[in-house]
Each structure stands twice: as structure tokens, then as C-alpha cells.
Coordinates of C-alpha atoms in Angstrom, one line a residue:
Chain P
X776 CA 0.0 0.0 0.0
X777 CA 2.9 2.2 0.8
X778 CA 4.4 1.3 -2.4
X779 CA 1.0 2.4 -4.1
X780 CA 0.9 6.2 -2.1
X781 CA 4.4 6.7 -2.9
X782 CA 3.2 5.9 -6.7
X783 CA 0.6 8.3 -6.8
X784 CA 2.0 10.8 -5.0
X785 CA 4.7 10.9 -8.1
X786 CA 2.2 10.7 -10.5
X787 CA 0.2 13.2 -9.4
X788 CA 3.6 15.6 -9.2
X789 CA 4.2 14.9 -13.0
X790 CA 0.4 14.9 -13.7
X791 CA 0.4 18.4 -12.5
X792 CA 3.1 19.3 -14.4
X793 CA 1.5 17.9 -17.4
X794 CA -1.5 20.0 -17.2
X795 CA 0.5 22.9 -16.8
X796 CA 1.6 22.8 -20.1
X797 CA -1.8 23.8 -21.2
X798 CA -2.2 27.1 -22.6
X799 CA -4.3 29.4 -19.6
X800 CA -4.0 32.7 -20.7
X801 CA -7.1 34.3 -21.6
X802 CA -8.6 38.2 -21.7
X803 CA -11.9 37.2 -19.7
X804 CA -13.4 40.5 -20.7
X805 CA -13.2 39.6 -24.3
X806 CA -13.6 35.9 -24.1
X807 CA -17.3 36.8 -22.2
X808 CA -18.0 39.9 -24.8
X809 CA -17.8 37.6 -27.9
X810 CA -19.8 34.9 -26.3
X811 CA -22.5 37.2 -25.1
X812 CA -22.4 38.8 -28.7
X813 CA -22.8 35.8 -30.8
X814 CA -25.3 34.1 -28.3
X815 CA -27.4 36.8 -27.4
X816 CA -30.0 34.7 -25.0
X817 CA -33.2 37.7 -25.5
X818 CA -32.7 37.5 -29.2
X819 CA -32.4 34.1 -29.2
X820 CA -35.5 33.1 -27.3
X821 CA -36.9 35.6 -29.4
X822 CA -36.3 34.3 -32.3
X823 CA -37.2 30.7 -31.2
X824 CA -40.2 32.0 -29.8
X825 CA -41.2 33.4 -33.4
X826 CA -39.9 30.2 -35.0
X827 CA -42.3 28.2 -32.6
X828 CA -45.1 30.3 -33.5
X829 CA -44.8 30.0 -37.1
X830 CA -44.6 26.3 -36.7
X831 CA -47.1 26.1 -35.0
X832 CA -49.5 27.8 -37.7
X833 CA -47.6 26.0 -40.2
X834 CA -48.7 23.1 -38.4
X835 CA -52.3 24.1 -37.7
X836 CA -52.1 24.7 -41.7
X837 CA -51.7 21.3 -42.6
X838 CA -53.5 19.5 -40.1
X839 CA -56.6 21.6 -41.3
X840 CA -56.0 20.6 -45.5
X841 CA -55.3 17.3 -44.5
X842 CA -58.7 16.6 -42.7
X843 CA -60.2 18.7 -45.7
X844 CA -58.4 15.9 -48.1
X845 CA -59.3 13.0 -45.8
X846 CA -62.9 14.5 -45.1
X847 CA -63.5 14.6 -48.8
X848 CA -61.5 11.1 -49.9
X849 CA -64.4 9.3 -47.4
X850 CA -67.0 11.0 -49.4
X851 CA -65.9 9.9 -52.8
X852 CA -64.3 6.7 -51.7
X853 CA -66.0 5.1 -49.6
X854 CA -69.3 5.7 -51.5
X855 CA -68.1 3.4 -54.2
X856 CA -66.6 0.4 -51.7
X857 CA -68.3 -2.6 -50.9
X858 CA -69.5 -3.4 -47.4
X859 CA -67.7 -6.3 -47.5
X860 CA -64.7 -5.4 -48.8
X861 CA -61.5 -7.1 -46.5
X862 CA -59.3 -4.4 -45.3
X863 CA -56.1 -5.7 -44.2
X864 CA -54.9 -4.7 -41.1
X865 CA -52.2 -2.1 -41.3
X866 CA -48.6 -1.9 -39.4
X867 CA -49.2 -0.5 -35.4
X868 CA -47.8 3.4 -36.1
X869 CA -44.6 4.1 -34.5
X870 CA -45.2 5.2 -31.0
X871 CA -44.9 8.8 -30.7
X872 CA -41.3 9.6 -29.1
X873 CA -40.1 12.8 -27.8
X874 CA -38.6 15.4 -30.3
X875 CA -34.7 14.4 -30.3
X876 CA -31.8 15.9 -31.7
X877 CA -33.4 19.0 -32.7
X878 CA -30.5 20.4 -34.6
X879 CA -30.3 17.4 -37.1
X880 CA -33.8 16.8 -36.8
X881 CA -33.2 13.1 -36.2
X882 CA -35.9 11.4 -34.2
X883 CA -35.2 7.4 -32.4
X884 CA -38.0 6.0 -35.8
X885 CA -34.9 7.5 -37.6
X886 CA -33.0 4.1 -36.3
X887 CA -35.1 1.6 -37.7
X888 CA -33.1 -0.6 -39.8
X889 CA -30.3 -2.9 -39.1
X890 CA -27.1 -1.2 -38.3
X891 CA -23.4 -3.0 -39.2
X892 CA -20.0 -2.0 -38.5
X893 CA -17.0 -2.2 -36.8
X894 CA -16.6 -1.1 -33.0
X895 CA -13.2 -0.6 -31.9
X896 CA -12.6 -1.5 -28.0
X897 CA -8.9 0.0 -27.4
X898 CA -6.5 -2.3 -25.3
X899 CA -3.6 -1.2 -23.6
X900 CA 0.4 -2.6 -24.1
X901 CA 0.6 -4.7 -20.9
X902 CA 3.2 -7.6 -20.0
X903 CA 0.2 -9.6 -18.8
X904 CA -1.4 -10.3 -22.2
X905 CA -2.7 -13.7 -20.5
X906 CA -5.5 -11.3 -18.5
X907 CA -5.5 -8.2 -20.8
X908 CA -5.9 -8.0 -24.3
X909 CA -2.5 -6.2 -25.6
X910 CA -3.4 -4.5 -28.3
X911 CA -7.1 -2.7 -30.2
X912 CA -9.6 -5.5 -30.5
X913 CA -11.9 -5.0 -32.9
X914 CA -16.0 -6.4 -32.7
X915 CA -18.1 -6.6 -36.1
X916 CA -21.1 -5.6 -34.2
X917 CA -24.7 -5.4 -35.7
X918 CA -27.7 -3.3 -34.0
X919 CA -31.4 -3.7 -35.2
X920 CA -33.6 -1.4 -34.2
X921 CA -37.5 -1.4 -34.6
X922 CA -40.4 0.9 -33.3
X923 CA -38.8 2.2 -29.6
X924 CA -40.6 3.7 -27.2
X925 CA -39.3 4.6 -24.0
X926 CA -39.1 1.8 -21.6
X927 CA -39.9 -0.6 -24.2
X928 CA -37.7 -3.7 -25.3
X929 CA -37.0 -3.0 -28.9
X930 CA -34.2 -3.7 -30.7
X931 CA -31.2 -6.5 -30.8
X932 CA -27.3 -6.5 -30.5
X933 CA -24.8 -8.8 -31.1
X934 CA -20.8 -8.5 -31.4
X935 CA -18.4 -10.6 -32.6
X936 CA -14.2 -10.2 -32.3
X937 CA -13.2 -10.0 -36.2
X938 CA -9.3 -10.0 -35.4
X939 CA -8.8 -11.7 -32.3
X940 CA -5.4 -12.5 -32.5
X941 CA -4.4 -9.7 -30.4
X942 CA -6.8 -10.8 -27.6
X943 CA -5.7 -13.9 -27.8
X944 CA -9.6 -15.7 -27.8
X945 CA -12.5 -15.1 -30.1
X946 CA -15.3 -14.2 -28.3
X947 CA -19.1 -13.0 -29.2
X948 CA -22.0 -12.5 -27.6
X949 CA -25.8 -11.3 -28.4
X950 CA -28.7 -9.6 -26.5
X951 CA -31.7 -8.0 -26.6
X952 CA -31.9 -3.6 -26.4
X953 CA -33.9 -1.7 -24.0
X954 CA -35.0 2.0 -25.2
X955 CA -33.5 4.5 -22.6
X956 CA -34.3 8.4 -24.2
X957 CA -32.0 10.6 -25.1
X958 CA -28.9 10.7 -24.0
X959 CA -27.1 13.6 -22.9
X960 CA -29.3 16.1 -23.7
X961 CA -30.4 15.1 -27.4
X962 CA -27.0 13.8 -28.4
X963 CA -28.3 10.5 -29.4
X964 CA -29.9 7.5 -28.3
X965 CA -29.6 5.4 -25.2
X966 CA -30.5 1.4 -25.2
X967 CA -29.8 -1.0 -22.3
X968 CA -28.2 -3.9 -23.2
X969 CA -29.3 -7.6 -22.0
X970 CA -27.1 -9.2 -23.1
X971 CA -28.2 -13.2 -23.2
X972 CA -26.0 -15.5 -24.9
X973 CA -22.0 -15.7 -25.0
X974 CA -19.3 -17.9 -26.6
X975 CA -15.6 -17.8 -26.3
X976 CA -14.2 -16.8 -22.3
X977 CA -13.2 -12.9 -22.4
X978 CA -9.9 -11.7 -21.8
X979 CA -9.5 -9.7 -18.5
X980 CA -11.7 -6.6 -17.9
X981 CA -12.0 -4.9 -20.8
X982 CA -13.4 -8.1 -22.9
X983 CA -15.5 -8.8 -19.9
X984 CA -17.3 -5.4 -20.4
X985 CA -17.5 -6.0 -23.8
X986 CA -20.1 -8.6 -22.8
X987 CA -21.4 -7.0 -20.2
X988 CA -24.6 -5.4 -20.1
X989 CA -23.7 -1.8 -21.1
X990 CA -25.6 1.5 -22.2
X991 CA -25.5 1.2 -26.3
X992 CA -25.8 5.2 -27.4
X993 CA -26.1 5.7 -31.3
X994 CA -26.3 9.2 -32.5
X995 CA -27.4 9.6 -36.3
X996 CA -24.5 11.2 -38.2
X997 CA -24.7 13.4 -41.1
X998 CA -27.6 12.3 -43.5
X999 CA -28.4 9.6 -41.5
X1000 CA -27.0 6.5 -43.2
X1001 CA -24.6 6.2 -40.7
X1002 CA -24.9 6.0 -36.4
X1003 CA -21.5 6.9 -33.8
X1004 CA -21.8 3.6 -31.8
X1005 CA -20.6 4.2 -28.2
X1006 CA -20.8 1.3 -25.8
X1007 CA -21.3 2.7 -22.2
X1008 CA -20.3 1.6 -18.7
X1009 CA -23.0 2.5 -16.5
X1010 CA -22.5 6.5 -16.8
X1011 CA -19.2 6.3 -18.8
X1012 CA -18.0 5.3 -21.9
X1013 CA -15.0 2.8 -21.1
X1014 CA -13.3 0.6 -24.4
X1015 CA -15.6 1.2 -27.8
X1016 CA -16.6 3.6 -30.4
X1017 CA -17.2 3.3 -33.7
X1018 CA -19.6 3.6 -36.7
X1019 CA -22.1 1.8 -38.3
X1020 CA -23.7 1.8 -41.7
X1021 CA -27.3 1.1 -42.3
X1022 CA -27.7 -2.6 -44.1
X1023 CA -31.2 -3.2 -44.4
X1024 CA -34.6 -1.1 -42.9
X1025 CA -37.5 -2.6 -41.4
Chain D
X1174 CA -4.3 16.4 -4.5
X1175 CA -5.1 19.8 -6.5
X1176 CA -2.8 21.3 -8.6
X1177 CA -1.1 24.2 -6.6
X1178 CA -1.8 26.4 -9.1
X1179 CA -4.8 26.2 -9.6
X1180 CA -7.4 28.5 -9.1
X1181 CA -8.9 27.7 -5.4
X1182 CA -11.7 30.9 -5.4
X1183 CA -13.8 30.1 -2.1
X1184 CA -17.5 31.0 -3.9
X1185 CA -17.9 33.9 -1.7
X1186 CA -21.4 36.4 -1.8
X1187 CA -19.5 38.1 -4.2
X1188 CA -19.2 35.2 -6.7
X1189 CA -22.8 34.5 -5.6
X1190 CA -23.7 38.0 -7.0
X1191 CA -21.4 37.4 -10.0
X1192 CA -23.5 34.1 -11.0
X1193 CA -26.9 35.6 -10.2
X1194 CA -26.0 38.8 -12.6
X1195 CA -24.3 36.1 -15.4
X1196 CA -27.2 34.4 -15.7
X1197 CA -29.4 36.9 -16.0
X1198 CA -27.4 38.5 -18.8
X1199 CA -24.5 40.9 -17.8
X1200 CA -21.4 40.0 -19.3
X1201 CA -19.0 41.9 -16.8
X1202 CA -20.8 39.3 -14.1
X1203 CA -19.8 36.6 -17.0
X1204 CA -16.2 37.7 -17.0
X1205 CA -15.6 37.5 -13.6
X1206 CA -16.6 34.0 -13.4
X1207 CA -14.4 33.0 -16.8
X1208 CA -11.4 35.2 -15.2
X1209 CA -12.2 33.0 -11.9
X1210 CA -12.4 29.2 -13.5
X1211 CA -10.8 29.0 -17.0
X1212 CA -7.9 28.0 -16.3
X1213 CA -9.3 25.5 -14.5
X1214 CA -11.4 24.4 -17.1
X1215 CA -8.4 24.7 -19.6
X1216 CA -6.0 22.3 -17.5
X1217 CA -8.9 19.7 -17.2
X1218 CA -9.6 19.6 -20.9
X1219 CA -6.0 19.4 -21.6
X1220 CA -5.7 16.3 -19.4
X1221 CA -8.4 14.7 -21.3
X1222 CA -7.5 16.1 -24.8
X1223 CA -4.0 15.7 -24.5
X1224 CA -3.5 18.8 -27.2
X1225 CA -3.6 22.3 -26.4
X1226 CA -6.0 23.4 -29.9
X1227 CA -8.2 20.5 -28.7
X1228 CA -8.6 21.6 -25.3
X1229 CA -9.3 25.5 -26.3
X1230 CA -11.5 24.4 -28.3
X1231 CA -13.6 22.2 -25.8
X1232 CA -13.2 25.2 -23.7
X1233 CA -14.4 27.7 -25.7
X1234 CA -17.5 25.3 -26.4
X1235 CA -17.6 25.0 -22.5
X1236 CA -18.0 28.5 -22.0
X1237 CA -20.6 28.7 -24.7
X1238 CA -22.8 26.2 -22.7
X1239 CA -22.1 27.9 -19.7
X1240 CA -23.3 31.7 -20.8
X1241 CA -26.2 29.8 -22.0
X1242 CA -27.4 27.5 -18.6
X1243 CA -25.5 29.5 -16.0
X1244 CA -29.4 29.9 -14.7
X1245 CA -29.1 26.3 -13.8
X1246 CA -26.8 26.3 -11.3
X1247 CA -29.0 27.2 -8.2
X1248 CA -26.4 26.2 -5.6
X1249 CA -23.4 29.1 -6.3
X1250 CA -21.2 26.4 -3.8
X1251 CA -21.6 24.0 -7.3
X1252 CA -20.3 26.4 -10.1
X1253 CA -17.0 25.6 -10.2
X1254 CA -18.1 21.6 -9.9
X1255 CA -20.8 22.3 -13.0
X1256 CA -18.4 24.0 -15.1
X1257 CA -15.5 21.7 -14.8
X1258 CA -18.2 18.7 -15.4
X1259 CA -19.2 20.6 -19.0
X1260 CA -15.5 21.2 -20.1
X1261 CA -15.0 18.1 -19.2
X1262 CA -17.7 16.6 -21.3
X1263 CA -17.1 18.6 -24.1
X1264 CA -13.7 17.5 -23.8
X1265 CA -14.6 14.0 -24.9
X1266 CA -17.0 14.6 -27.4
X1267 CA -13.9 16.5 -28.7
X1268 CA -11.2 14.0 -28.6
X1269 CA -13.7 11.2 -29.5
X1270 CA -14.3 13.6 -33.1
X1271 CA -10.5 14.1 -33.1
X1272 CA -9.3 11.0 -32.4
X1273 CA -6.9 9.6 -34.5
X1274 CA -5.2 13.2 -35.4
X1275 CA -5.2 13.3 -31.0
X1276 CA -3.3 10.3 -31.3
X1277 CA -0.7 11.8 -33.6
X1278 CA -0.1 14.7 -32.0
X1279 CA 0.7 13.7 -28.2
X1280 CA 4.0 11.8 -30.5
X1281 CA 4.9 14.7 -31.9
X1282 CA 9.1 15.7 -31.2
X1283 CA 8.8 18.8 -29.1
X1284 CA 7.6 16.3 -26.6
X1285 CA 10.8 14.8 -26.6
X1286 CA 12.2 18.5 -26.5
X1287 CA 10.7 19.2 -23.5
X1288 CA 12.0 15.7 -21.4
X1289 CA 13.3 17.3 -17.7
X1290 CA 16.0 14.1 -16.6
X1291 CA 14.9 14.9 -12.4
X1292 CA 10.8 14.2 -13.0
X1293 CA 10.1 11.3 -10.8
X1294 CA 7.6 10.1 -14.1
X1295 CA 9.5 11.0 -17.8
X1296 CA 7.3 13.2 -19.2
X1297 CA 6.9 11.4 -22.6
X1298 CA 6.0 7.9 -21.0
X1299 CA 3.4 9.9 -18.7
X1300 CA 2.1 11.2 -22.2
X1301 CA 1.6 7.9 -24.3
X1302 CA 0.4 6.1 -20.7
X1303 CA -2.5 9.1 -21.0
X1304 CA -2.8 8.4 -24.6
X1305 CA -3.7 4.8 -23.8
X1306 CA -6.4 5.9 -21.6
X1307 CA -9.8 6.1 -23.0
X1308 CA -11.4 9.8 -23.1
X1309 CA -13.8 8.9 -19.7
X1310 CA -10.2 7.2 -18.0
X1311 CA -8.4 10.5 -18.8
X1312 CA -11.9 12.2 -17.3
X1313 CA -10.9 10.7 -14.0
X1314 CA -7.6 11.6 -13.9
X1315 CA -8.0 15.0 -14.8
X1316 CA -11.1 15.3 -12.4
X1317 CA -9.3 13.6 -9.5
X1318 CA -5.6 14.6 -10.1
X1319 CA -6.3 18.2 -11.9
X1320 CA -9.3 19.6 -10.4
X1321 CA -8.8 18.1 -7.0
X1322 CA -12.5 16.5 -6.6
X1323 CA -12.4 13.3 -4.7
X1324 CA -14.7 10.1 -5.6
X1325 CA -17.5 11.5 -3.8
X1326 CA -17.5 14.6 -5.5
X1327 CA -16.7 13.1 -8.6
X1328 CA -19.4 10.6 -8.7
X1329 CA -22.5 13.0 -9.2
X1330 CA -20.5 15.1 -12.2
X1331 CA -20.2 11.4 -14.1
X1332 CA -23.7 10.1 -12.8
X1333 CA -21.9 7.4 -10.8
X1334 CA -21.4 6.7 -7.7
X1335 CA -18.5 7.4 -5.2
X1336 CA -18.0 3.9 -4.9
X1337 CA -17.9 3.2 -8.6
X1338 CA -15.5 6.2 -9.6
X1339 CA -13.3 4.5 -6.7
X1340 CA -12.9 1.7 -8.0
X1341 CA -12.0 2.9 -11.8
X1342 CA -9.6 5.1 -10.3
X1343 CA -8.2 2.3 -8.6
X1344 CA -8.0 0.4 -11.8
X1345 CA -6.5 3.6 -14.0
X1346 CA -4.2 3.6 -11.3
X1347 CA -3.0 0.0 -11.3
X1348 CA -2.6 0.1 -15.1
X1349 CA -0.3 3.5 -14.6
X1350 CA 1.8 1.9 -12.1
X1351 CA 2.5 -1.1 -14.3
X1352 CA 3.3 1.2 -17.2
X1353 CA 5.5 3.7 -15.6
X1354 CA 6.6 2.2 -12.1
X1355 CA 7.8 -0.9 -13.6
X1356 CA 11.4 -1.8 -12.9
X1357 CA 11.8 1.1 -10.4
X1358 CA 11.1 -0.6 -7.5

């Protein structure tokens, strides 16, 4: 234990010296004057305010001709079917979820599909390669998601280690995904894992969480097409990121 | 164990004041509180960026979010706590954006430049040790070891608990030591 104290005690000396390399110096006057400029909060709820309204109407707008479309469709249609006429059933409608990632305009019915791709779980260079994987392990991983509300079991995961020569033993599991919300404050989308089936021993911790039943988070990149996996640790994000590509939609 | 230099600013009435006028709008109020805390803020993102542009950057984005929410911090005693938590965030999502060009430039040669033959931990083997690290690993550090919070202060910033970011740091710790304590003893 002593052994470990005097340890930290140096690493904290050259730790501090490390972040003492950063680069402090600021003009705080200016550095609040540009900020307050450019993000002017009265303007800005302002404007959001008067972007909410007109949406609002917009809305209102449409809702309104499409009852008048609808109203008058039942008229003409329906007139002219058959009493008997089967009508098969349609697909439940996607639960109503809360408005996500506002800025890309992404909602969590954005991720139906089946998601593939590679998730990198960084290792670390250790003598002990026998209980820690020595070097980046990759997992083909692949993420299907369907209609998610919140609460609601909705989706599947599995993994798989593609090069696992470095780790030393192949290993894959597969599970079922848990709708969280938003994670972060609209910076994606948070699924528990369950993970229920396994093959192949992991190789000290970091494999082990691999396994494990982490928070998933994917946040729709770009157009879309493609979701930032990050695989979660309770509240942190421990050994994998990556990104997946869309393969196939529901 | 803070660093010594850092800033220590008891949140006095007057930094009180400070926050209640920041949040309703007055940018002196602001720059008071940035003059108080940035370098704080800077020195955490560095230990979790690892590179200087990175960690302005995830500064400056800090500060951003912090003009913007400062009306949620209700307990003044918590600013300095809240605002190292979102430069610390935006820290990762930084690095994690940056990655691979992060990874190049902790190797870069001035590092080399800058060895000092007397540190009890060589400052380049300290560096690629970091690098190692995962961006939430580095988190730890920098909020244990930089900002001076212990587990139990650091647990509610990370949404775990005091327990929990014990036993990480226990773990970071044990892979350091192996790393760059090897062969010492």
C-alpha cells in the first residue's frame, strides 16, 4: 500500500506538471464579450419563440387541409366500396417519441433498420497479455432497431471479435436492447443492453465489459445513413466507439 | 491532490452576486466568473484532450454552454463543480471527433524536447500512458488529479457513484503503475 501512495504521490507531481503545459492565458473580458455577442439569450428566445409560432401555424395549416383531403376522400371513396370489402390490417404506427436531436432533426423511428459495423474496444500494451488483451480489438457488431418507445424492449445487439489475435480468444455474444431516451441532452440514443447469450471466455476486464450489459448510445450522423456507436459503462464510456452503416430497414 | 496552481476561489457572496448577474445576462458578471475558472477548465480539458487546440476548443465550447445554462446552477457552492463537469464533457465529445489526429499529436518531437532528466515520471512515457487511456479514463484523472474533486465529488458530475469512480480510479491507477513504475522498485 505504501508502495502504491508513494506511486501516486509521483504521479500526481508529473500529472500536475503535465496539465501545466496547457495554454491558460485568456482576456476574460473579451472571451465573455464575444460569447455574449454571438449568443445573445433575449434575441435568441426571441427568435425561437417566433420560430415556434410559425410552426405552430404551419402546423395548424396542414393538419386543417389534411382533414379537408381526408374528409372529402371518405366522401368519394367510400361511397363506391363494398360493405364487404377485406381491409387488411395495417402496421401498429410508431409510438410517438419525444422530439430528439433537434438540430439534425433526427428522431429514435430514424433508427429503424439494421445497423453494421466495426466497433473498436482500445486495449492497452501490458506484460500480462494472459488477463489483458494487448493491443485494439476489434467487434463486427450489428444493432437492429425497430419501433422504440421509451421503456420498451425494442431492438437487438450482437458482437463478434473479427481480429482476435491480439486478444488472444474469439469471443461474441448477443442480447436483446432496451429503449433508454435521449442521451445527454439530445446527443443521441440510449438502449440497455441484456445481453443473453456468450461464446468464447473474455480476456481480463476490458473483454469482460465488452459482454457486459452496457448502455449502447447511437447518434445519427450526417444524412443519416450512418450512427456513432458508443458502448457505455454505467455513466461512462469505457473501451468502444465506432460507426455503423445502415444494411437493411425494417 | 489539486494542482497548486490552480485556481482555489472560495465562492464567496460576491461570486454569488457574480452568477446571479451572469445568468441573467450581464457579461462583466460573465467575465468575472471566466477570469475565476478558466484555467481550470483549460487544465482539465488538456488532461483529457491531450493537445492544447483541442482543449481550447472544448473550452471555448464549454464557455458557450455555460453563458447559456449558467441559470441552472442554483447552488453558487456548485459552479466551479458544474463548469468543470461541462468542459470536461465537451472534452470527450472533442477528442472522441478528433481522435486519430489526438493520437498523432501527443508523439509529436517537441515532446521529446521538453523531457526534464529529475521528473520522478518521464514526461513522454506519462504522455503515451495518458494516450492509452480512454477519453472517460483520462476524465478521471483529470477530475481527481487536476481539479482536486475526490470520488464522492466526482461521482454525481459522471452520474456514478463514489464507490464506482473509486474503483475505476483504482483500476487507471493499477494500469499506470505497471506502465511507468515498472522496474523502479
Amino acid at each position: 500500500m505504501a508502495g502504491h501512495d508513494l506511486f501516486e504521490t509521483r504521479f500526481a507531481d508529473a500529472y500536475g506538471r503535465y496539465l501545466r503545459e496547457a495554454p491558460v492565458e485568456v482576456d476574460a473580458a473579451e472571451l465573455a464579450r464575444s460569447i455574449a455577442r454571438a449568443h445573445p439569450r433575449s434575441r435568441v428566445a426571441g427568435r425561437m419563440d417566433g420560430h415556434r409560432r410559425a410552426s405552430r401555424l404551419a402546423w395548424l395549416v396542414v393538419a386543417v387541409a389534411l382533414l379537408a383531403t381526408l374528409a372529402a376522400g371518405a366522401v368519394m371513396v367510400g361511397s363506391r366500396l363494398a360493405p364487404a370489402v377485406d381491409v387488411a390490417p395495417t402496421a401498429a404506427p410508431l409510438p410517438s417519441t419525444p422530439a430528439l436531436l433537434p438540430a439534425a432533426g433526427f428522431t429514435v423511428a430514424d433508427l429503424a433498420g439494421t445497423w453494421t459495423g466495426e466497433v473498436l474496444m482500445p486495449g492497452f500494451v501490458s506484460p500480462e497479455a494472459s488477463i489483458t488483451p494487448a493491443k485494439d480489438t476489434t467487434f463486427t457488431t450489428s444493432v437492429t432497431i425497430g419501433a422504440c418507445a421509451p421503456g420498451a424492449t425494442c431492438g437487438s445487439v450482437s458482437y463478434a471479435t473479427r481480429d482476435w489475435t491480439g486478444s488472444g480468444k474469439p469471443l461474441s455474444c448477443s442480447g436483446s436492447l432496451k429503449y433508454r431516451g435521449p442521451y445527454e441532452g439530445g446527443s443521441g440514443f440510449a438502449f440497455e443492453e441484456a445481453i443473453s447469450s456468450r461464446s468464447g471466455a473474455p480476456v481480463g476486464p476490458e473483454q469482460a465489459q465488452a459482454c457486459s450489459n452496457n448502455i449502447l448510445v447511437l447518434t445519427p450522423l450526417a444524412s443519416g445513413a450512418t450512427v456513432g456507436v458508443e458502448e457505455r459503462e454505467g455513466g461512462m464510456a469505457w473501451q468502444d466507439y465506432g460507426v455503423l452503416a445502415k444494411s437493411a430497414t425494417p | 491532490m489539486p494542482l497548486s496552481g490552480m485556481t482555489s476561489i472560495a465562492t464567496t457572496g460576491t461570486m454569488a452576486a457574480a452568477l446571479d448577474a451572469a445568468a441573467a445576462g450581464d457579461e462583466v458578471a460573465f467575465a468575472r466568473i471566466v477570469a475565476a475558472y478558466h484555467t481550470d477548465m483549460v487544465r482539465v480539458a488538456y488532461g483529457i484532450c491531450g493537445e492544447s487546440a483541442l482543449a481550447l476548443d472544448a473550452t471555448q465550447a464549454a464557455w458557450i454552454i455555460a453563458w447559456r445554462k449558467l441559470g441552472s446552477v442554483r447552488e453558487p457552492d456548485h459552479l466551479r463543480g458544474w463548469l468543470v463537469a461541462v468542459v470536461a464533457n465537451e472534452a470527450r465529445h472533442v477528442v472522441r471527433r478528433q481522435r486519430p489526429t489526438a493520437l498523432v499529436e501527443l508523439r509529436r518531437q517537441s515532446d521529446r524536447d521538453d523531457l526534464d532528466p529529475s521528473d520522478g515520471i518521464d514526461r513522454l512515457d506519462l504522455a503515451d500512458a495518458l494516450r492509452r487511456l480512454t477519453p472517460d479514463e483520462r476524465s478521471l484523472l483529470a477530475l481527481r488529479y487536476g481539479a482536486g474533486f475526490d470520488s464522492g465529488e466526482i461521482g454525481p458530475l459522471l452520474g456514478i457513484s463514489g464507490s464506482g469512480v473509486r474503483a475505476r480510479l483504482a483500476r487507471i491507477m493499477s494500469r499506470l503503475r505497471k506502465e511507468l513504475d515498472d522496474g523502479r522498485a
